mmCIF file of C-alpha atoms in Angstrom:
data_model
loop_
_atom_site.group_PDB
_atom_site.id
_atom_site.type_symbol
_atom_site.label_atom_id
_atom_site.label_comp_id
_atom_site.label_asym_id
_atom_site.label_seq_id
_atom_site.Cartn_x
_atom_site.Cartn_y
_atom_site.Cartn_z
ATOM 1 C CA GLN A 200 225.742 50.925 202.498
ATOM 2 C CA VAL A 201 222.792 48.551 202.512
ATOM 3 C CA GLN A 202 221.352 47.766 199.119
ATOM 4 C CA LEU A 203 218.603 45.530 197.791
ATOM 5 C CA VAL A 204 218.848 44.979 194.061
ATOM 6 C CA GLU A 205 216.020 43.328 192.151
ATOM 7 C CA SER A 206 216.419 41.610 188.821
ATOM 8 C CA GLY A 207 214.443 39.356 186.524
ATOM 9 C CA GLY A 208 211.616 41.635 185.511
ATOM 10 C CA GLY A 209 210.579 42.166 181.926
ATOM 11 C CA LEU A 210 207.873 41.690 179.333
ATOM 12 C CA VAL A 211 206.044 38.378 179.142
ATOM 13 C CA GLN A 212 202.867 37.098 177.538
ATOM 14 C CA ALA A 213 199.889 36.117 179.621
ATOM 15 C CA GLY A 214 200.327 32.610 180.960
ATOM 16 C CA GLY A 215 204.104 32.925 181.043
ATOM 17 C CA SER A 216 206.547 32.897 183.925
ATOM 18 C CA LEU A 217 209.224 35.107 185.395
ATOM 19 C CA ARG A 218 211.567 34.664 188.312
ATOM 20 C CA LEU A 219 212.514 37.747 190.287
ATOM 21 C CA SER A 220 215.638 37.843 192.402
ATOM 22 C CA CYS A 221 216.621 40.280 195.117
ATOM 23 C CA ALA A 222 220.233 40.350 196.199
ATOM 24 C CA ALA A 223 221.087 42.148 199.412
ATOM 25 C CA SER A 224 224.436 43.678 200.214
ATOM 26 C CA GLY A 225 225.906 45.760 202.994
ATOM 27 C CA ARG A 226 224.528 43.545 205.774
ATOM 28 C CA THR A 227 223.014 40.143 206.233
ATOM 29 C CA PHE A 228 219.249 39.659 206.417
ATOM 30 C CA SER A 229 219.287 36.028 207.507
ATOM 31 C CA ASN A 230 217.368 36.951 210.676
ATOM 32 C CA ASN A 231 214.859 39.220 208.970
ATOM 33 C CA SER A 232 211.567 38.899 207.189
ATOM 34 C CA MET A 233 211.768 39.548 203.448
ATOM 35 C CA GLY A 234 208.916 40.569 201.221
ATOM 36 C CA TRP A 235 207.847 41.369 197.710
ATOM 37 C CA PHE A 236 205.471 44.249 197.088
ATOM 38 C CA ARG A 237 204.066 45.660 193.882
ATOM 39 C CA GLN A 238 202.659 48.938 192.701
ATOM 40 C CA ALA A 239 200.667 49.458 189.530
ATOM 41 C CA PRO A 240 200.002 52.919 188.074
ATOM 42 C CA GLY A 241 197.376 54.738 190.096
ATOM 43 C CA GLN A 242 197.336 52.090 192.799
ATOM 44 C CA GLU A 243 198.869 51.832 196.238
ATOM 45 C CA ARG A 244 201.806 49.580 196.950
ATOM 46 C CA ALA A 245 200.557 46.158 198.031
ATOM 47 C CA LEU A 246 202.099 43.107 199.607
ATOM 48 C CA VAL A 247 202.571 40.254 197.164
ATOM 49 C CA SER A 248 204.332 37.794 199.430
ATOM 50 C CA ALA A 249 206.436 37.616 202.570
ATOM 51 C CA ILE A 250 208.736 34.979 204.009
ATOM 52 C CA ASN A 251 210.019 34.698 207.525
ATOM 53 C CA TRP A 252 213.659 34.662 208.508
ATOM 54 C CA ASN A 253 214.255 30.912 208.080
ATOM 55 C CA GLY A 254 211.795 30.245 205.277
ATOM 56 C CA THR A 255 209.320 28.207 207.309
ATOM 57 C CA THR A 256 206.439 30.670 207.051
ATOM 58 C CA ARG A 257 205.111 32.295 203.905
ATOM 59 C CA ARG A 258 202.217 34.610 203.190
ATOM 60 C CA TYR A 259 200.683 35.295 199.799
ATOM 61 C CA ALA A 260 198.199 37.890 198.704
ATOM 62 C CA ASN A 261 194.942 36.348 197.550
ATOM 63 C CA PHE A 262 195.530 37.600 194.032
ATOM 64 C CA VAL A 263 198.686 35.471 193.613
ATOM 65 C CA LYS A 264 197.890 32.369 195.636
ATOM 66 C CA GLY A 265 198.702 29.200 193.767
ATOM 67 C CA ARG A 266 200.651 31.068 191.082
ATOM 68 C CA PHE A 267 203.627 32.683 192.860
ATOM 69 C CA ILE A 268 206.226 31.107 195.134
ATOM 70 C CA ILE A 269 208.550 33.011 197.429
ATOM 71 C CA SER A 270 211.817 31.507 198.605
ATOM 72 C CA ARG A 271 215.092 32.604 200.102
ATOM 73 C CA ASP A 272 218.708 31.534 200.252
ATOM 74 C CA ASN A 273 220.276 32.997 203.370
ATOM 75 C CA ALA A 274 223.732 31.820 202.363
ATOM 76 C CA LYS A 275 223.416 34.065 199.311
ATOM 77 C CA ASN A 276 221.499 36.823 201.107
ATOM 78 C CA THR A 277 218.947 36.556 198.317
ATOM 79 C CA VAL A 278 215.181 36.217 198.062
ATOM 80 C CA TYR A 279 213.263 35.012 195.022
ATOM 81 C CA LEU A 280 209.780 35.270 193.617
ATOM 82 C CA GLN A 281 208.774 32.645 191.074
ATOM 83 C CA MET A 282 205.792 33.968 189.151
ATOM 84 C CA ASN A 283 203.752 31.536 187.069
ATOM 85 C CA ALA A 284 200.542 31.836 185.074
ATOM 86 C CA LEU A 285 201.044 35.560 184.808
ATOM 87 C CA GLU A 286 198.055 37.742 184.019
ATOM 88 C CA PRO A 287 197.888 41.269 182.581
ATOM 89 C CA GLU A 288 196.655 42.377 186.016
ATOM 90 C CA ASP A 289 200.082 41.411 187.418
ATOM 91 C CA THR A 290 201.673 44.277 185.498
ATOM 92 C CA ALA A 291 203.404 46.496 188.050
ATOM 93 C CA VAL A 292 206.708 47.555 189.512
ATOM 94 C CA TYR A 293 207.824 44.863 191.935
ATOM 95 C CA TYR A 294 209.815 45.832 194.998
ATOM 96 C CA CYS A 295 211.878 43.708 197.326
ATOM 97 C CA ALA A 296 212.053 44.747 200.970
ATOM 98 C CA ALA A 297 213.598 43.683 204.258
ATOM 99 C CA ALA A 298 211.924 44.091 207.617
ATOM 100 C CA SER A 299 213.355 44.746 211.048
ATOM 101 C CA SER A 300 211.503 41.743 212.487
ATOM 102 C CA ARG A 301 211.758 38.023 211.821
ATOM 103 C CA TYR A 302 208.344 37.932 210.170
ATOM 104 C CA SER A 303 206.053 40.675 209.006
ATOM 105 C CA VAL A 304 203.317 41.254 206.455
ATOM 106 C CA SER A 305 203.024 44.987 207.186
ATOM 107 C CA ALA A 306 204.748 47.368 204.800
ATOM 108 C CA HIS A 307 205.472 49.866 207.561
ATOM 109 C CA GLU A 308 207.724 47.301 209.269
ATOM 110 C CA TYR A 309 209.940 47.029 206.187
ATOM 111 C CA ASP A 310 212.913 49.336 206.543
ATOM 112 C CA TYR A 311 214.954 48.584 203.453
ATOM 113 C CA TRP A 312 213.644 48.723 199.900
ATOM 114 C CA GLY A 313 215.002 48.006 196.475
ATOM 115 C CA GLN A 314 214.588 50.290 193.509
ATOM 116 C CA GLY A 315 211.994 48.062 191.879
ATOM 117 C CA THR A 316 211.798 46.029 188.695
ATOM 118 C CA GLN A 317 209.122 46.397 186.051
ATOM 119 C CA VAL A 318 206.969 43.410 185.168
ATOM 120 C CA THR A 319 204.713 43.797 182.158
ATOM 121 C CA VAL A 320 202.292 41.075 181.112
ATOM 122 C CA SER A 321 200.747 41.379 177.681
ATOM 123 C CA SER A 322 197.404 39.856 176.756
#
């Protein structure tokens, strides 16, 4: 059974940092694009960041550029999201996902999803 399990969410003050991790099990995703998405109450799920299969290409949403860093460790089948300078507007459930292709920024190409981790940023 394929599973993506996120961890590292929580409550943080504005300006603080969190590091999300997503550990995959059941199969390897070393040849697949990995992404982080987020969904706030009343809003649609949106791409936060994506990284290609070997980590050489990254995409960031405009609202996190310069603050968040995505990375991956294929030996550990794990992807990370370092979140710095957090703002109250970053409050959302963050989801890790794996795509069927080597690189994608389209949610519909992501076939496997984690259960999500809550990030709450207080002002």
